[in-house]
């Protein structure tokens, strides 16, 4: 799952192993968390992981980003990552520098322009397990990094978070959101199209309108660029997609859910 990301970072580097920044919000075990990522990345390919630890409650310093060939934002409490990044310009720096971005769990969620950071209640009604809430009550959507053109939720099949997205889309007026299973990768190209890879599925959620209630999602093409998902990565991909779909409703309006497997493209940005 990490190979496509490291290959993209190596392309930026040109010669030698890429320097990959690993952002970890330090909840007391940041050194141990970085050591885990250091071992994983080195097991995949030649690289130099660089620890970028952010003490819980503090903001991220963008200064060290200048010498990196790739940026991996790791997992933990999603609201804490969003707060550490708020207003510091990481999204703009990644876009302008052209380096690959990979997000794991919380890092995937905050990659969106409008980030679903947690919660398990929709107007007081439980919509997913409380253990998935990220220490929040009501569902919250906050400003993210703006690197992918859809909202992201993670651990979909494992934590039951697809239901949270089906509530968040109509509640917050999201045009598109994607819930990603574990061990699953989305490779997002410069045109915003996303290809699924890995063992699980990606579940696309859109508001239900007259124009999107029928048919299967289809896609062909190449993708290269930023990655988002429970895995991480950047790379190239080709594939065709036919997604399984279902419909859901709420008092605010229904949603259309389409699920996509490895090798398939999501139904547009």
Short mmCIF file of C-alpha atoms in Angstrom, two decimals:
data_model
loop_
_atom_site.label_atom_id
_atom_site.label_comp_id
_atom_site.label_asym_id
_atom_site.label_seq_id
_atom_site.Cartn_x
_atom_site.Cartn_y
_atom_site.Cartn_z
CA UNK A 1 0.00 0.00 0.00
CA UNK A 2 2.93 2.36 0.60
CA UNK A 3 4.77 1.55 -2.59
CA UNK A 4 2.95 4.01 -4.90
CA UNK A 5 3.58 6.85 -2.45
CA UNK A 6 7.30 6.10 -2.15
CA UNK A 7 7.64 5.80 -5.92
CA UNK A 8 6.08 9.24 -6.36
CA UNK A 9 8.36 10.69 -3.69
CA UNK A 10 11.37 9.08 -5.37
CA UNK A 11 10.39 10.75 -8.64
CA UNK A 12 10.52 14.11 -6.85
CA UNK A 13 13.91 13.29 -5.34
CA UNK A 14 15.45 12.11 -8.59
CA UNK A 15 18.52 10.38 -7.15
CA UNK A 16 18.68 8.44 -3.89
CA UNK A 17 16.00 7.60 -1.37
CA UNK A 18 13.35 10.28 -0.80
CA UNK A 19 13.04 12.22 2.45
CA UNK A 20 9.53 11.59 3.72
CA UNK A 21 8.08 13.71 6.49
CA UNK A 22 5.89 11.75 8.91
CA UNK A 23 3.48 14.00 10.80
CA UNK A 24 2.33 12.56 14.13
CA UNK A 25 0.22 14.45 16.65
CA UNK A 26 1.95 13.41 19.84
CA UNK A 27 -0.54 12.19 22.43
CA UNK A 28 2.28 10.89 24.59
CA UNK A 29 3.46 8.06 22.36
CA UNK A 30 4.65 10.07 19.37
CA UNK A 31 8.18 8.64 19.36
CA UNK A 32 6.82 5.09 19.33
CA UNK A 33 4.30 5.94 16.61
CA UNK A 34 7.01 7.44 14.41
CA UNK A 35 9.22 4.38 14.97
CA UNK A 36 6.40 2.20 13.65
CA UNK A 37 6.05 4.29 10.49
CA UNK A 38 9.81 4.48 10.06
CA UNK A 39 10.01 0.68 10.04
CA UNK A 40 7.05 0.28 7.68
CA UNK A 41 8.34 2.77 5.11
CA UNK A 42 11.90 1.41 5.16
CA UNK A 43 10.55 -2.11 4.67
CA UNK A 44 8.86 -0.98 1.45
CA UNK A 45 11.73 0.86 -0.18
CA UNK A 46 14.80 3.02 0.15
CA UNK A 47 13.79 6.22 1.94
CA UNK A 48 14.60 8.52 4.84
CA UNK A 49 11.58 9.00 7.12
CA UNK A 50 11.74 12.31 8.99
CA UNK A 51 9.85 12.67 12.30
CA UNK A 52 7.51 15.67 12.44
CA UNK A 53 5.96 15.39 15.88
CA UNK A 54 3.34 17.92 16.96
CA UNK A 55 2.57 18.11 20.70
CA UNK A 56 -1.14 17.65 21.33
CA UNK A 57 -2.85 21.04 21.32
CA UNK A 58 -0.09 22.85 19.44
CA UNK A 59 0.10 23.95 15.79
CA UNK A 60 2.27 22.41 13.14
CA UNK A 61 5.43 24.24 12.02
CA UNK A 62 5.66 24.27 8.22
CA UNK A 63 9.35 25.19 8.21
CA UNK A 64 10.69 21.60 7.99
CA UNK A 65 8.55 20.87 4.92
CA UNK A 66 10.93 22.67 2.57
CA UNK A 67 13.45 19.82 2.46
CA UNK A 68 10.98 16.97 1.92
CA UNK A 69 10.15 14.85 -1.12
CA UNK A 70 6.88 13.50 0.29
CA UNK A 71 4.54 14.07 3.21
CA UNK A 72 2.78 11.34 5.19
CA UNK A 73 0.18 12.44 7.74
CA UNK A 74 -0.42 9.62 10.16
CA UNK A 75 -3.31 8.53 12.36
CA UNK A 76 -4.68 9.46 15.75
CA UNK A 77 -7.43 11.79 16.92
CA UNK A 78 -8.74 13.46 13.76
CA UNK A 79 -9.91 16.67 15.51
CA UNK A 80 -6.40 17.09 16.95
CA UNK A 81 -4.81 16.85 13.51
CA UNK A 82 -7.32 19.34 12.09
CA UNK A 83 -6.60 21.78 14.91
CA UNK A 84 -2.83 21.46 14.53
CA UNK A 85 -3.08 22.25 10.80
CA UNK A 86 -5.68 25.03 10.97
CA UNK A 87 -4.43 28.23 9.34
CA UNK A 88 -0.80 27.16 8.82
CA UNK A 89 -0.97 26.67 5.04
CA UNK A 90 0.01 23.01 4.65
CA UNK A 91 -2.50 22.41 1.86
CA UNK A 92 -1.26 25.36 -0.17
CA UNK A 93 2.35 24.31 0.36
CA UNK A 94 1.70 20.75 -0.87
CA UNK A 95 -0.13 22.00 -3.96
CA UNK A 96 2.57 24.54 -4.84
CA UNK A 97 5.53 22.24 -4.18
CA UNK A 98 4.06 19.31 -6.08
CA UNK A 99 5.27 16.72 -3.58
CA UNK A 100 3.05 13.68 -2.98
CA UNK A 101 0.79 13.64 0.06
CA UNK A 102 -0.32 10.44 1.78
CA UNK A 103 -2.88 10.31 4.55
CA UNK A 104 -3.49 7.40 6.90
CA UNK A 105 -6.74 7.41 8.89
CA UNK A 106 -6.86 10.95 10.38
CA UNK A 107 -4.41 12.06 7.71
CA UNK A 108 -6.84 10.94 5.04
CA UNK A 109 -9.81 12.68 6.63
CA UNK A 110 -8.09 16.07 6.93
CA UNK A 111 -6.96 15.98 3.29
CA UNK A 112 -10.44 17.12 2.24
CA UNK A 113 -11.49 20.73 1.83
CA UNK A 114 -14.31 20.05 4.28
CA UNK A 115 -13.10 17.43 6.72
CA UNK A 116 -15.40 15.07 8.59
CA UNK A 117 -13.51 14.92 11.88
CA UNK A 118 -15.79 12.70 13.96
CA UNK A 119 -18.96 12.47 15.98
CA UNK A 120 -21.53 9.73 16.34
CA UNK A 121 -24.77 11.68 16.74
CA UNK A 122 -26.91 13.38 14.12
CA UNK A 123 -29.22 15.76 15.96
CA UNK A 124 -29.00 13.52 19.00
CA UNK A 125 -29.64 10.32 17.06
CA UNK A 126 -26.85 7.71 17.05
CA UNK A 127 -25.69 6.96 13.49
CA UNK A 128 -22.47 5.02 14.17
CA UNK A 129 -20.76 3.40 17.18
CA UNK A 130 -19.70 5.78 19.92
CA UNK A 131 -16.22 4.24 19.79
CA UNK A 132 -15.88 5.80 16.31
CA UNK A 133 -16.70 9.31 17.53
CA UNK A 134 -13.14 10.72 17.92
CA UNK A 135 -14.16 12.13 21.34
CA UNK A 136 -16.98 14.17 19.76
CA UNK A 137 -20.74 13.98 20.21
CA UNK A 138 -22.48 15.51 17.22
CA UNK A 139 -20.96 14.98 13.77
CA UNK A 140 -18.54 17.79 12.95
CA UNK A 141 -17.24 19.04 9.60
CA UNK A 142 -14.33 21.50 9.72
CA UNK A 143 -11.91 23.15 7.32
CA UNK A 144 -9.37 20.69 5.93
CA UNK A 145 -6.35 20.89 3.65
CA UNK A 146 -8.24 21.00 0.34
CA UNK A 147 -6.09 18.36 -1.35
CA UNK A 148 -8.90 16.06 -2.51
CA UNK A 149 -12.25 17.12 -4.02
CA UNK A 150 -14.46 15.10 -1.66
CA UNK A 151 -14.92 14.62 2.07
CA UNK A 152 -13.33 11.47 3.50
CA UNK A 153 -14.23 9.10 6.31
CA UNK A 154 -12.15 6.08 7.22
CA UNK A 155 -12.36 2.57 8.72
CA UNK A 156 -15.72 2.34 6.96
CA UNK A 157 -16.49 -1.39 7.15
CA UNK A 158 -14.58 -1.90 10.38
CA UNK A 159 -15.94 1.03 12.43
CA UNK A 160 -19.32 1.57 10.79
CA UNK A 161 -18.49 5.09 9.63
CA UNK A 162 -20.28 4.88 6.28
CA UNK A 163 -23.49 5.65 8.17
CA UNK A 164 -21.86 8.80 9.54
CA UNK A 165 -21.16 10.00 6.01
CA UNK A 166 -24.70 9.28 4.84
CA UNK A 167 -25.84 11.61 7.63
CA UNK A 168 -23.10 14.23 7.08
CA UNK A 169 -23.68 14.68 3.33
CA UNK A 170 -27.22 16.12 3.61
CA UNK A 171 -26.64 17.77 6.99
CA UNK A 172 -23.61 19.79 5.86
CA UNK A 173 -24.45 20.12 2.17
CA UNK A 174 -21.48 18.05 1.00
CA UNK A 175 -21.46 17.47 -2.75
CA UNK A 176 -19.44 14.25 -2.48
CA UNK A 177 -17.94 12.15 0.28
CA UNK A 178 -16.10 8.83 0.34
CA UNK A 179 -15.85 6.30 3.16
CA UNK A 180 -12.79 4.07 2.83
CA UNK A 181 -12.34 0.58 4.28
CA UNK A 182 -9.14 -0.40 6.05
CA UNK A 183 -6.27 -1.78 3.94
CA UNK A 184 -7.62 0.27 1.06
CA UNK A 185 -6.09 3.10 -0.93
CA UNK A 186 -7.47 5.92 -3.05
CA UNK A 187 -5.03 7.36 -5.59
CA UNK A 188 -6.23 10.83 -6.55
CA UNK A 189 -4.97 12.38 -9.75
CA UNK A 190 -4.53 16.05 -10.66
CA UNK A 191 -7.96 15.98 -12.30
CA UNK A 192 -9.54 14.83 -9.04
CA UNK A 193 -10.39 11.33 -10.24
CA UNK A 194 -9.75 8.62 -7.70
CA UNK A 195 -8.81 4.98 -8.26
CA UNK A 196 -9.32 2.28 -5.63
CA UNK A 197 -6.60 -0.19 -4.67
CA UNK A 198 -6.16 -2.70 -1.87
CA UNK A 199 -8.26 -5.31 -0.11
CA UNK A 200 -11.39 -3.33 0.75
CA UNK A 201 -13.78 -0.93 -0.93
CA UNK A 202 -14.40 2.80 -1.20
CA UNK A 203 -18.01 3.93 -0.73
CA UNK A 204 -19.03 7.07 -2.62
CA UNK A 205 -21.86 9.11 -1.07
CA UNK A 206 -23.67 11.88 -2.95
CA UNK A 207 -26.92 13.77 -2.43
CA UNK A 208 -29.77 11.98 -4.19
CA UNK A 209 -31.13 14.09 -7.05
CA UNK A 210 -33.03 13.37 -10.25
CA UNK A 211 -29.75 13.32 -12.14
CA UNK A 212 -27.85 10.73 -10.11
CA UNK A 213 -30.34 8.12 -9.07
CA UNK A 214 -29.79 5.55 -11.79
CA UNK A 215 -27.01 3.47 -13.25
CA UNK A 216 -23.59 2.32 -12.28
CA UNK A 217 -20.56 4.53 -11.75
CA UNK A 218 -18.07 4.12 -14.56
CA UNK A 219 -14.60 5.43 -15.15
CA UNK A 220 -11.58 5.05 -17.36
CA UNK A 221 -8.30 6.88 -17.29
CA UNK A 222 -5.01 7.48 -15.58
CA UNK A 223 -4.43 8.92 -12.16
CA UNK A 224 -1.31 10.32 -10.65
CA UNK A 225 -1.03 12.51 -7.63
CA UNK A 226 -2.21 12.77 -4.10
CA UNK A 227 -3.40 9.78 -2.17
CA UNK A 228 -6.04 9.49 0.51
CA UNK A 229 -7.32 6.52 2.39
CA UNK A 230 -6.70 4.18 5.30
CA UNK A 231 -3.58 3.12 3.46
CA UNK A 232 -1.60 5.83 1.77
CA UNK A 233 -0.03 6.55 -1.56
CA UNK A 234 0.45 8.25 -4.83
CA UNK A 235 1.02 6.70 -8.19
CA UNK A 236 -0.32 5.75 -11.59
CA UNK A 237 -3.33 3.62 -12.28
CA UNK A 238 -5.60 2.43 -15.05
CA UNK A 239 -8.95 0.79 -14.61
CA UNK A 240 -12.64 0.60 -15.32
CA UNK A 241 -15.28 0.79 -12.65
CA UNK A 242 -18.84 -0.37 -12.18
CA UNK A 243 -19.99 0.46 -8.68
CA UNK A 244 -22.73 -1.20 -6.67
CA UNK A 245 -25.28 1.32 -5.50
CA UNK A 246 -27.98 1.81 -2.90
CA UNK A 247 -30.19 4.65 -1.81
CA UNK A 248 -30.82 6.11 1.60
CA UNK A 249 -33.05 8.84 2.90
CA UNK A 250 -33.30 11.31 5.75
CA UNK A 251 -35.43 14.26 6.68
CA UNK A 252 -32.97 16.52 4.87
CA UNK A 253 -32.97 14.51 1.64
CA UNK A 254 -31.67 11.17 0.45
CA UNK A 255 -28.21 10.06 -0.57
CA UNK A 256 -26.87 7.72 -3.22
CA UNK A 257 -24.18 5.27 -2.12
CA UNK A 258 -21.96 3.50 -4.65
CA UNK A 259 -19.25 1.07 -3.62
CA UNK A 260 -16.08 0.55 -5.66
CA UNK A 261 -13.44 -2.18 -5.51
CA UNK A 262 -9.76 -2.40 -6.43
CA UNK A 263 -8.99 -1.26 -9.95
CA UNK A 264 -12.17 0.83 -10.24
CA UNK A 265 -12.48 4.59 -10.48
CA UNK A 266 -14.96 6.55 -8.40
CA UNK A 267 -17.88 8.17 -10.19
CA UNK A 268 -16.21 11.52 -10.88
CA UNK A 269 -14.58 14.05 -8.51
#
